[in-house]
Short mmCIF file of C-alpha atoms in Angstrom, two decimals:
data_model
loop_
_atom_site.label_atom_id
_atom_site.label_comp_id
_atom_site.label_asym_id
_atom_site.label_seq_id
_atom_site.Cartn_x
_atom_site.Cartn_y
_atom_site.Cartn_z
CA MET A 1 50.22 -9.44 48.33
CA LYS A 2 47.98 -11.59 50.27
CA HIS A 3 45.49 -9.01 49.69
CA LEU A 4 45.80 -8.81 46.27
CA TYR A 5 45.31 -12.54 46.00
CA LEU A 6 42.39 -12.51 47.79
CA ALA A 7 40.96 -9.60 46.11
CA LEU A 8 41.39 -11.70 42.85
CA LEU A 9 39.97 -14.51 44.68
CA LEU A 10 36.81 -12.33 45.39
CA LEU A 11 36.34 -11.02 41.60
CA PRO A 12 34.64 -13.83 40.47
CA ALA A 13 31.88 -13.48 43.07
CA ILE A 14 31.58 -9.80 42.81
CA GLY A 15 31.13 -10.98 39.21
CA LEU A 16 28.80 -12.99 39.73
CA SER A 17 26.18 -11.14 42.50
CA ALA A 18 26.68 -7.73 39.67
CA GLN A 19 24.87 -10.01 37.56
CA PRO A 20 21.24 -10.72 38.38
CA PRO A 21 18.89 -12.69 38.32
CA ALA A 22 19.83 -15.78 41.02
CA ARG A 23 20.34 -18.75 38.74
CA VAL A 24 17.55 -21.92 39.07
CA SER A 25 17.95 -25.51 38.13
CA ALA A 26 15.44 -27.39 35.70
CA GLN A 27 14.14 -29.22 39.20
CA GLN A 28 13.32 -25.65 40.65
CA PHE A 29 11.87 -24.16 37.91
CA VAL A 30 9.25 -27.17 37.71
CA ASP A 31 8.73 -27.14 41.49
CA LEU A 32 7.32 -23.40 40.74
CA GLN A 33 5.60 -24.29 38.37
CA GLN A 34 3.74 -27.54 39.91
CA GLY A 35 3.26 -25.36 43.41
CA ASN A 36 2.31 -26.95 46.64
CA THR A 37 0.07 -30.05 45.38
CA ALA A 38 1.53 -31.63 41.91
CA PHE A 39 -0.95 -33.72 39.87
CA ALA A 40 0.17 -36.60 39.46
CA GLY A 41 0.92 -38.05 36.26
CA PHE A 42 -0.01 -34.51 34.66
CA ARG A 43 2.49 -31.82 32.65
CA ARG A 44 3.35 -29.81 35.18
CA ALA A 45 2.81 -26.91 32.78
CA HIS A 46 -0.15 -26.34 30.63
CA ALA A 47 -1.92 -29.43 32.52
CA LYS A 48 -5.35 -28.74 31.06
CA GLY A 49 -5.47 -29.83 27.44
CA LEU A 50 -7.04 -31.91 24.65
CA CYS A 51 -5.48 -34.26 22.03
CA VAL A 52 -6.07 -33.23 18.39
CA SER A 53 -5.03 -35.13 15.11
CA GLY A 54 -4.52 -33.73 11.71
CA GLU A 55 -2.31 -33.04 9.02
CA PHE A 56 0.09 -30.60 7.71
CA ARG A 57 -0.63 -29.71 3.73
CA SER A 58 2.57 -29.01 2.57
CA ASN A 59 2.53 -26.10 -0.46
CA GLY A 60 6.54 -26.65 -0.90
CA ASN A 61 7.17 -23.42 -0.55
CA LEU A 62 9.53 -23.58 2.24
CA GLN A 63 11.41 -26.58 0.40
CA SER A 64 14.23 -23.83 -1.03
CA TYR A 65 14.94 -22.88 3.06
CA SER A 66 14.59 -26.52 4.71
CA LYS A 67 15.70 -29.71 3.93
CA ALA A 68 13.10 -30.98 6.33
CA SER A 69 10.89 -33.43 4.44
CA LEU A 70 7.58 -32.13 5.41
CA PHE A 71 8.24 -28.82 3.39
CA GLN A 72 8.42 -30.94 0.76
CA PRO A 73 5.15 -30.65 -1.07
CA GLY A 74 2.47 -33.07 0.18
CA VAL A 75 0.81 -34.20 3.26
CA THR A 76 2.11 -34.97 6.59
CA PRO A 77 -0.20 -36.26 9.62
CA PHE A 78 0.89 -35.37 13.04
CA VAL A 79 -0.48 -35.50 16.77
CA GLY A 80 -1.21 -32.68 18.51
CA ARG A 81 -2.44 -31.05 21.78
CA LEU A 82 -4.60 -27.82 22.73
CA SER A 83 -4.34 -26.67 26.15
CA ILE A 84 -4.54 -23.44 28.74
CA ALA A 85 -1.45 -22.42 30.90
CA GLY A 86 -1.74 -23.47 34.43
CA ASN A 87 -1.00 -26.65 36.74
CA ASN A 88 -4.07 -27.68 36.80
CA PRO A 89 -5.56 -30.35 35.06
CA THR A 90 -9.20 -29.54 35.72
CA ALA A 91 -8.95 -25.78 35.66
CA PRO A 92 -11.60 -23.49 34.16
CA ASP A 93 -10.29 -23.07 30.62
CA LEU A 94 -11.65 -19.41 30.34
CA LYS A 95 -9.32 -17.95 33.10
CA ALA A 96 -6.24 -19.24 31.86
CA PRO A 97 -4.31 -16.04 30.33
CA VAL A 98 -2.46 -18.34 27.77
CA ARG A 99 -4.03 -20.97 25.07
CA SER A 100 -1.13 -23.42 23.52
CA LEU A 101 -1.16 -25.48 20.71
CA ALA A 102 1.59 -28.15 19.88
CA LEU A 103 2.68 -30.59 17.34
CA SER A 104 4.68 -33.43 16.76
CA PHE A 105 5.40 -34.91 13.44
CA SER A 106 6.87 -38.37 13.58
CA LEU A 107 8.30 -38.42 9.82
CA SER A 108 10.55 -41.48 10.48
CA ARG A 109 12.35 -43.49 12.89
CA THR A 110 15.59 -40.73 12.98
CA GLU A 111 13.27 -37.99 12.19
CA GLN A 112 10.72 -36.18 14.41
CA TRP A 113 9.83 -32.66 15.09
CA ARG A 114 8.10 -31.09 18.46
CA LEU A 115 6.45 -27.86 18.13
CA ALA A 116 5.07 -26.17 21.25
CA MET A 117 3.34 -22.76 21.13
CA ASN A 118 1.82 -20.28 22.33
CA THR A 119 -0.37 -17.22 22.28
CA PRO A 120 1.73 -14.73 23.11
CA PRO A 121 4.07 -13.76 20.02
CA VAL A 122 7.06 -13.03 22.27
CA MET A 123 8.45 -13.70 26.37
CA ALA A 124 8.37 -11.09 28.68
CA VAL A 125 11.52 -11.81 29.75
CA ALA A 126 15.01 -12.98 27.47
CA ASP A 127 16.42 -15.54 30.11
CA PRO A 128 15.14 -18.67 32.03
CA HIS A 129 16.03 -16.84 35.34
CA SER A 130 14.19 -13.68 35.16
CA PHE A 131 11.66 -15.70 33.64
CA TYR A 132 11.39 -17.78 36.99
CA GLN A 133 11.30 -14.51 39.08
CA GLN A 134 8.03 -13.66 36.60
CA ILE A 135 6.15 -16.61 37.80
CA GLN A 136 6.87 -15.78 40.96
CA ALA A 137 5.45 -12.37 40.68
CA ILE A 138 2.61 -13.75 39.02
CA GLN A 139 2.01 -16.10 41.62
CA ALA A 140 2.43 -13.32 44.22
CA GLY A 141 -0.36 -11.27 42.65
CA PRO A 142 -1.14 -8.10 40.83
CA ASP A 143 1.16 -5.72 42.74
CA ALA A 144 4.56 -8.10 42.32
CA ILE A 145 3.62 -8.46 38.65
CA LYS A 146 3.31 -4.61 38.02
CA GLN A 147 6.73 -4.45 40.20
CA PHE A 148 8.26 -6.88 37.96
CA PHE A 149 7.48 -5.51 34.47
CA ALA A 150 8.59 -2.13 35.70
CA ALA A 151 12.21 -3.48 36.75
CA HIS A 152 12.10 -5.36 33.26
CA PRO A 153 11.96 -2.91 30.57
CA GLU A 154 12.44 -5.70 28.09
CA SER A 155 8.97 -6.70 28.69
CA ASN A 156 7.37 -3.97 26.69
CA GLY A 157 6.86 -5.62 23.65
CA PHE A 158 5.02 -8.63 25.67
CA LEU A 159 2.87 -5.78 27.70
CA THR A 160 2.06 -4.12 24.24
CA TRP A 161 0.99 -7.29 22.82
CA ALA A 162 -1.04 -8.27 26.08
CA ALA A 163 -2.98 -4.66 26.02
CA GLN A 164 -4.61 -5.41 22.58
CA TYR A 165 -4.86 -9.23 22.90
CA GLN A 166 -8.62 -10.57 23.31
CA PRO A 167 -9.10 -13.85 24.15
CA THR A 168 -11.51 -15.41 21.27
CA GLY A 169 -14.45 -17.63 21.85
CA SER A 170 -12.56 -20.64 20.25
CA PHE A 171 -8.98 -22.83 20.25
CA ALA A 172 -9.70 -22.48 16.38
CA ALA A 173 -9.74 -18.92 16.23
CA GLU A 174 -6.30 -17.91 17.95
CA THR A 175 -2.92 -17.41 16.67
CA TYR A 176 -0.26 -19.98 18.16
CA HIS A 177 3.56 -18.73 17.69
CA SER A 178 6.70 -20.02 18.08
CA ILE A 179 7.98 -17.29 20.20
CA ASN A 180 11.48 -18.37 19.82
CA ALA A 181 13.46 -18.11 16.83
CA PHE A 182 14.97 -21.56 14.63
CA TYR A 183 17.63 -21.89 11.69
CA LEU A 184 16.09 -23.33 8.74
CA LEU A 185 18.88 -25.09 6.52
CA ASN A 186 18.61 -26.13 3.29
CA ALA A 187 20.20 -28.31 1.21
CA ASN A 188 23.07 -26.16 0.36
CA GLY A 189 24.00 -25.64 3.81
CA GLU A 190 22.58 -21.76 3.91
CA GLN A 191 20.60 -20.81 6.81
CA GLN A 192 18.03 -18.60 7.70
CA ALA A 193 16.56 -17.37 11.09
CA VAL A 194 12.97 -17.93 11.14
CA ARG A 195 9.89 -17.87 13.76
CA TRP A 196 6.36 -18.96 12.76
CA ALA A 197 2.51 -18.81 13.64
CA MET A 198 -0.33 -20.91 13.15
CA GLN A 199 -2.80 -18.32 12.16
CA PRO A 200 -6.14 -19.03 12.34
CA THR A 201 -8.85 -19.12 9.33
CA VAL A 202 -11.77 -18.32 11.31
CA SER A 203 -12.90 -15.51 13.80
CA VAL A 204 -15.09 -16.57 16.98
CA ALA A 205 -16.25 -14.02 19.10
CA SER A 206 -16.00 -14.93 23.09
CA GLY A 207 -19.47 -14.10 24.71
CA ASN A 208 -21.56 -17.31 25.10
CA LEU A 209 -19.43 -19.60 26.38
CA LEU A 210 -20.07 -21.40 29.92
CA GLY A 211 -18.61 -23.88 31.66
CA ASN A 212 -14.96 -25.45 32.90
CA ASP A 213 -14.26 -27.06 29.87
CA ALA A 214 -15.74 -24.29 27.57
CA LEU A 215 -13.24 -24.04 25.26
CA GLN A 216 -12.27 -28.16 25.01
CA GLN A 217 -16.03 -28.69 24.07
CA GLU A 218 -16.50 -25.66 21.77
CA ILE A 219 -13.35 -26.97 19.42
CA ALA A 220 -14.35 -30.94 19.89
CA ALA A 221 -17.73 -29.97 18.53
CA ARG A 222 -16.31 -27.88 15.79
CA ILE A 223 -13.91 -30.36 14.92
CA ALA A 224 -16.41 -33.18 14.77
CA ALA A 225 -18.28 -30.71 12.91
CA ASP A 226 -15.90 -29.93 10.09
CA GLN A 227 -11.86 -29.93 10.00
CA VAL A 228 -10.52 -26.60 11.73
CA VAL A 229 -7.64 -25.28 9.64
CA PHE A 230 -4.57 -22.82 10.08
CA ASP A 231 -2.14 -21.24 8.15
CA TRP A 232 1.19 -21.81 9.04
CA VAL A 233 3.00 -18.80 7.75
CA PHE A 234 7.16 -18.43 8.68
CA THR A 235 8.67 -14.82 9.22
CA LEU A 236 12.27 -14.40 7.94
CA ALA A 237 14.33 -12.64 9.94
CA ASP A 238 16.43 -9.66 8.51
CA ALA A 239 20.43 -8.97 9.60
CA ALA A 240 18.85 -6.49 11.92
CA ASP A 241 17.13 -8.60 13.67
CA ASP A 242 18.52 -10.56 16.80
CA GLU A 243 17.17 -13.94 16.93
CA THR A 244 18.61 -15.03 20.01
CA ASN A 245 16.29 -12.65 21.84
CA SER A 246 12.52 -13.71 22.55
CA THR A 247 11.29 -10.22 23.95
CA LYS A 248 11.58 -8.39 21.02
CA ALA A 249 8.73 -8.67 17.96
CA TRP A 250 10.17 -8.29 14.26
CA PRO A 251 8.78 -5.22 12.31
CA ALA A 252 5.73 -6.37 10.46
CA SER A 253 7.61 -5.33 7.36
CA ARG A 254 9.53 -8.65 7.28
CA GLN A 255 9.10 -11.12 4.22
CA GLN A 256 6.38 -14.00 5.52
CA ILE A 257 6.14 -17.25 3.57
CA THR A 258 3.23 -19.65 4.20
CA ALA A 259 3.97 -23.31 4.27
CA GLY A 260 1.13 -24.72 4.05
CA GLN A 261 -2.11 -25.36 6.31
CA ILE A 262 -2.65 -27.00 9.20
CA VAL A 263 -5.36 -28.95 9.46
CA LEU A 264 -7.00 -30.55 12.73
CA THR A 265 -9.30 -33.70 12.06
CA GLY A 266 -9.92 -35.16 15.00
CA SER A 267 -10.11 -34.65 19.19
CA THR A 268 -10.23 -37.07 21.96
CA ALA A 269 -9.48 -36.38 25.93
CA GLN A 270 -6.38 -36.27 26.51
CA LEU A 271 -6.50 -39.13 28.88
CA ASP A 272 -7.50 -41.51 25.91
CA GLY A 273 -5.49 -39.96 23.00
CA ASP A 274 -1.90 -40.24 21.84
CA CYS A 275 -0.49 -36.92 22.57
CA HIS A 276 -0.82 -37.58 26.61
CA ALA A 277 2.76 -39.54 26.24
CA ILE A 278 4.52 -36.69 24.47
CA ASN A 279 6.76 -34.45 25.79
CA PHE A 280 6.24 -31.56 23.14
CA ASP A 281 10.08 -30.45 23.69
CA PRO A 282 10.44 -27.89 20.91
CA LEU A 283 14.35 -28.62 20.64
CA VAL A 284 13.22 -32.34 19.38
CA LEU A 285 14.01 -30.97 15.99
CA PRO A 286 14.25 -32.94 12.34
CA THR A 287 17.41 -32.27 10.00
CA GLY A 288 17.10 -29.45 8.19
CA ILE A 289 15.88 -26.95 11.29
CA THR A 290 17.94 -26.04 14.55
CA ALA A 291 17.87 -24.09 17.68
CA THR A 292 19.32 -20.35 17.60
CA ALA A 293 21.47 -19.65 20.92
CA ASP A 294 18.13 -18.18 22.64
CA PRO A 295 18.96 -18.64 26.19
CA ILE A 296 14.57 -19.35 26.62
CA LEU A 297 14.81 -22.01 23.91
CA ARG A 298 17.97 -23.30 25.31
CA ALA A 299 16.36 -23.45 28.78
CA ARG A 300 13.35 -25.28 27.21
CA SER A 301 14.64 -28.74 26.83
CA ALA A 302 15.49 -29.13 30.48
CA ALA A 303 12.94 -27.83 32.43
CA TYR A 304 10.43 -30.37 30.08
CA ALA A 305 12.70 -33.35 30.63
CA GLU A 306 12.32 -32.62 34.71
CA SER A 307 8.31 -32.22 33.83
CA TYR A 308 8.01 -35.21 31.80
CA ARG A 309 10.46 -37.63 33.94
CA ARG A 310 8.20 -36.72 37.45
CA ARG A 311 4.95 -37.57 35.37
CA ALA A 312 6.30 -40.56 33.78
CA LYS A 313 7.67 -42.32 37.07
CA GLU A 314 4.06 -41.32 38.62
CA GLN A 315 2.18 -42.98 35.61
CA LEU A 316 4.54 -45.71 35.46
CA GLN A 317 3.95 -46.39 39.41
CA GLY A 318 0.52 -45.73 39.19
CA ALA A 319 0.37 -48.53 36.41
CA LEU A 320 2.43 -50.76 38.93
CA GLN A 321 0.11 -50.30 41.60
CA GLU A 322 -2.86 -50.85 39.67
CA SER A 323 -1.54 -54.38 38.01
CA SER A 324 -0.61 -55.34 41.53
CA ASN A 325 -4.50 -54.67 42.53
CA GLU A 326 -5.79 -56.61 40.00
CA MET B 1 51.48 -70.17 29.98
CA SER B 2 53.08 -67.73 32.77
CA LYS B 3 51.13 -64.44 33.42
CA PRO B 4 52.44 -61.00 32.62
CA ALA B 5 53.32 -58.43 35.00
CA GLN B 6 51.53 -55.95 33.50
CA PHE B 7 48.39 -55.57 31.63
CA SER B 8 48.77 -55.19 27.45
CA LEU B 9 49.32 -51.71 26.39
CA SER B 10 45.79 -52.34 24.43
CA MET B 11 44.14 -52.87 27.72
CA ARG B 12 45.82 -50.05 29.52
CA ILE B 13 44.71 -47.42 26.84
CA LEU B 14 41.74 -48.45 26.70
CA HIS B 15 41.01 -48.79 30.52
CA TRP B 16 42.37 -44.93 31.03
CA GLY B 17 40.35 -43.68 27.95
CA MET B 18 37.25 -45.16 28.68
CA ALA B 19 37.89 -43.90 32.85
CA ALA B 20 38.12 -40.20 31.17
CA LEU B 21 34.91 -40.74 29.14
CA VAL B 22 32.80 -42.23 31.81
CA LEU B 23 34.10 -39.63 34.46
CA SER B 24 33.15 -36.80 31.84
CA MET B 25 29.65 -38.80 31.21
CA LEU B 26 28.62 -38.62 34.64
CA ALA B 27 29.75 -35.09 35.20
CA ALA B 28 27.87 -34.08 32.43
CA GLY B 29 24.74 -36.25 32.80
CA LEU B 30 24.81 -34.48 36.52
CA LEU B 31 25.02 -30.89 34.93
CA MET B 32 22.51 -31.47 31.88
CA ILE B 33 19.47 -32.64 33.96
CA ARG B 34 20.06 -29.80 36.16
CA SER B 35 21.11 -26.74 33.77
CA LEU B 36 18.98 -24.11 32.19
CA GLU B 37 22.07 -22.73 30.44
CA PRO B 38 22.21 -22.14 26.95
CA TRP B 39 25.29 -24.83 26.98
CA GLN B 40 22.85 -27.30 28.27
CA LEU B 41 21.70 -28.47 24.68
CA THR B 42 25.44 -28.86 23.64
CA ILE B 43 26.45 -30.98 26.34
CA ILE B 44 23.31 -33.32 26.31
CA THR B 45 24.04 -33.47 22.60
CA LEU B 46 27.67 -34.78 23.21
CA HIS B 47 26.46 -36.73 26.11
CA LYS B 48 24.08 -39.09 23.82
CA ALA B 49 26.96 -38.97 21.02
CA PHE B 50 29.56 -40.17 23.14
CA GLY B 51 27.47 -42.90 24.50
CA VAL B 52 27.19 -44.25 20.79
CA ILE B 53 31.28 -44.05 21.18
CA ALA B 54 31.19 -45.60 24.93
CA VAL B 55 29.33 -48.95 24.04
CA VAL B 56 31.70 -49.45 20.87
CA LEU B 57 34.74 -49.21 23.46
CA VAL B 58 33.49 -51.17 26.15
CA THR B 59 32.48 -54.13 23.52
CA VAL B 60 36.10 -53.30 22.04
CA ARG B 61 37.43 -54.08 25.27
CA LEU B 62 35.83 -56.52 26.36
CA LEU B 63 36.73 -58.44 23.40
CA ASN B 64 40.56 -57.28 23.71
CA ARG B 65 40.12 -58.42 27.60
CA LEU B 66 39.18 -61.91 26.40
CA ARG B 67 42.12 -62.45 24.22
CA HIS B 68 44.74 -61.15 26.49
CA GLN B 69 46.16 -63.02 29.72
CA LEU B 70 45.56 -60.64 32.44
CA PRO B 71 48.32 -60.37 35.46
CA ALA B 72 47.82 -62.60 38.10
CA LEU B 73 46.45 -61.41 41.28
CA PRO B 74 48.91 -60.91 44.26
CA ASP B 75 49.11 -63.81 45.96
CA ASP B 76 48.97 -62.90 49.49
CA LEU B 77 45.14 -62.33 49.05
CA SER B 78 42.83 -64.63 50.17
CA ALA B 79 40.77 -66.44 47.84
CA LEU B 80 37.26 -64.37 49.22
CA GLN B 81 39.53 -60.84 48.05
CA LYS B 82 40.05 -62.41 44.92
CA LYS B 83 36.82 -63.70 43.94
CA ALA B 84 35.47 -60.05 45.26
CA ALA B 85 37.98 -58.59 42.91
CA THR B 86 37.23 -60.65 39.69
CA ALA B 87 33.46 -59.88 40.79
CA SER B 88 33.77 -56.13 41.11
CA HIS B 89 35.49 -56.03 37.77
CA TRP B 90 32.65 -58.13 35.76
CA LEU B 91 30.05 -55.61 37.58
CA LEU B 92 32.00 -52.42 36.41
CA TYR B 93 31.65 -54.26 32.82
CA SER B 94 28.13 -54.76 33.41
CA LEU B 95 27.31 -51.38 34.31
CA LEU B 96 29.68 -49.81 31.48
CA PHE B 97 27.40 -51.74 29.08
CA ALA B 98 24.21 -50.78 30.62
CA MET B 99 24.54 -47.37 31.02
CA PRO B 100 24.67 -46.40 27.58
CA VAL B 101 22.05 -49.46 26.50
CA SER B 102 19.58 -47.52 29.11
CA GLY B 103 20.45 -44.48 27.92
CA TYR B 104 19.67 -45.34 24.64
CA LEU B 105 16.14 -47.31 25.08
CA MET B 106 14.77 -44.01 27.59
CA GLN B 107 15.54 -42.28 24.41
CA TYR B 108 14.12 -44.66 22.01
CA PHE B 109 10.89 -45.10 23.74
CA ALA B 110 10.36 -41.21 24.06
CA ALA B 111 10.44 -41.41 20.17
CA ARG B 112 13.99 -39.10 19.95
CA PRO B 113 16.51 -39.86 17.53
CA ILE B 114 20.23 -39.73 18.58
CA GLU B 115 22.29 -37.39 16.21
CA VAL B 116 25.46 -38.81 16.00
CA PHE B 117 28.02 -35.98 15.73
CA GLY B 118 26.02 -35.10 12.26
CA TRP B 119 26.94 -38.32 11.16
CA PHE B 120 23.89 -40.39 11.44
CA ARG B 121 20.92 -40.64 13.90
CA LEU B 122 20.06 -43.67 15.44
CA PRO B 123 16.65 -44.67 15.34
CA ALA B 124 14.07 -44.42 17.89
CA ALA B 125 10.25 -45.46 18.16
CA LEU B 126 7.54 -43.78 15.90
CA GLN B 127 5.11 -43.78 18.84
CA VAL B 128 6.10 -42.75 22.43
CA ASP B 129 5.80 -45.17 24.99
CA ILE B 130 5.71 -43.20 28.23
CA TYR B 131 5.91 -46.53 30.76
CA TYR B 132 9.05 -47.55 29.14
CA TYR B 133 10.51 -44.60 28.89
CA ALA B 134 10.03 -44.09 32.78
CA LEU B 135 11.45 -47.44 33.26
CA PHE B 136 14.33 -46.54 31.54
CA ARG B 137 14.98 -42.84 32.38
CA GLU B 138 15.08 -44.36 36.14
CA LEU B 139 17.05 -47.30 35.46
CA HIS B 140 19.43 -45.07 33.83
CA GLY B 141 19.67 -42.68 37.17
CA TRP B 142 20.05 -45.62 39.45
CA LEU B 143 22.90 -46.88 37.11
CA ALA B 144 24.51 -44.02 36.83
CA ILE B 145 24.61 -44.01 41.02
CA ALA B 146 26.05 -47.72 40.93
CA LEU B 147 28.66 -47.13 38.36
CA ALA B 148 29.89 -43.79 40.49
CA GLY B 149 29.57 -46.14 43.46
CA MET B 150 31.60 -48.97 41.56
CA ILE B 151 34.21 -46.68 40.53
CA ALA B 152 34.77 -45.01 44.15
CA LEU B 153 35.38 -48.85 45.48
CA HIS B 154 37.31 -49.62 42.76
CA VAL B 155 39.94 -46.40 42.92
CA GLY B 156 39.86 -46.93 46.65
CA ALA B 157 40.63 -50.43 46.13
CA ALA B 158 43.25 -49.58 43.76
CA LEU B 159 44.76 -46.96 46.19
CA HIS B 160 44.66 -49.40 49.05
CA HIS B 161 46.81 -51.96 47.26
CA HIS B 162 49.45 -49.13 45.73
CA PHE B 163 49.81 -47.52 49.04
CA ILE B 164 48.83 -50.02 51.96
CA ARG B 165 49.58 -53.03 50.40
CA LYS B 166 52.52 -51.94 48.37
CA ASP B 167 52.18 -54.08 46.02
CA ASN B 168 51.90 -54.48 41.86
CA VAL B 169 48.28 -54.10 41.67
CA LEU B 170 47.87 -50.47 40.31
CA LYS B 171 51.54 -50.51 38.56
CA SER B 172 50.34 -53.31 36.38
CA MET B 173 47.71 -50.97 34.95
CA LEU B 174 49.95 -47.75 34.83
#
């Protein structure tokens, strides 16, 4: 009988050990992202970027799907940020594999919406713990990442995208994806799973860009000359689509709705702009939009919060030191 | 007016109800700032909503306490011990207020409205103030440690009264 109890006690341990990958905490995740030398006061991921401002011009096409106020016909201002992947706020723009657009809509005192979008349309892995291992593999080098992808067949969708992706010569010419799916909720209480993308309205060949801050200089000059426009296109999931798995692209035949245009009208260096203080946590959602059970999406809040807490504390300490030196 | 032998029923209900709430909140807080699991969003959403309940309860509790006569502390306690007991109780009350207030303010300055069980949302700043966010975020963490320490002291003192001094202090709250 004793042996049976012992075996029963060990069962959960066997279950856990048979279930890779090892579980990591938000602190371990951000430790890995920031690397050995943290850049004090900066985001631990996507550290290099610039602030943009502009407005969303809604055509009203999405208002029957979501009661979020910004989908009614009209104009809603935002603070945004264009950035590149990586922990270094002075990294060369053109070396980064991923470019990003983040937006913050301050709709009212009780309604806020933060969006964090990247150039890849899907994730390579479906959970945060595997994502941790993916980052470890990327840091370890080309052989490790090859091995990692071989061991993770779910990365096929991502690899298919990566094989055909050509970085453009401008932040304005990229497509930025929500990656994770969300639910739109309308006034009748109906919900619809969606993903979305900001689709460019210009094409810019890469080629004649030079310098460490090539993309930042290009977009600042472009916005200064004229507004930069993206179409905000929503893709509606079908019953066959798994909205909780961000590794799987949905078929191109899915219904798409353009909700309006995202128009960039201003840019500022990030340390001088409003975007630097914002945590673009994609789980800050207004009424009319909710999170799916996608494990990657659900992990983002805690990881963003840890990164935000670290840099906020550093900024406060820096400000206190400065004022005591005066 | 003679002092009662026991805390009033309303005071006992509030005491034990809040004890359960506060321990759950501390545990949830420690878990949710570390976890990357899918339930993290659920726990943090509940933590914020129950924070609103907590500030309402501690207000009710304080008003309730002020209108009730408390049982006397045992006569064999020294004046210093009595003072320490009273001070520790007021410190606990202060922490019970400071926890939800600092939690709300860190969300307020991060411009994150708080959803309360889908009933309503608490307002937040329209624009983020990262310095005030940092101040109240760190304060919320330090206050949580202080509260956990005070609770340990409180429980230790109650058990000391009951098992070592064998007086009526713990029984008066049961």
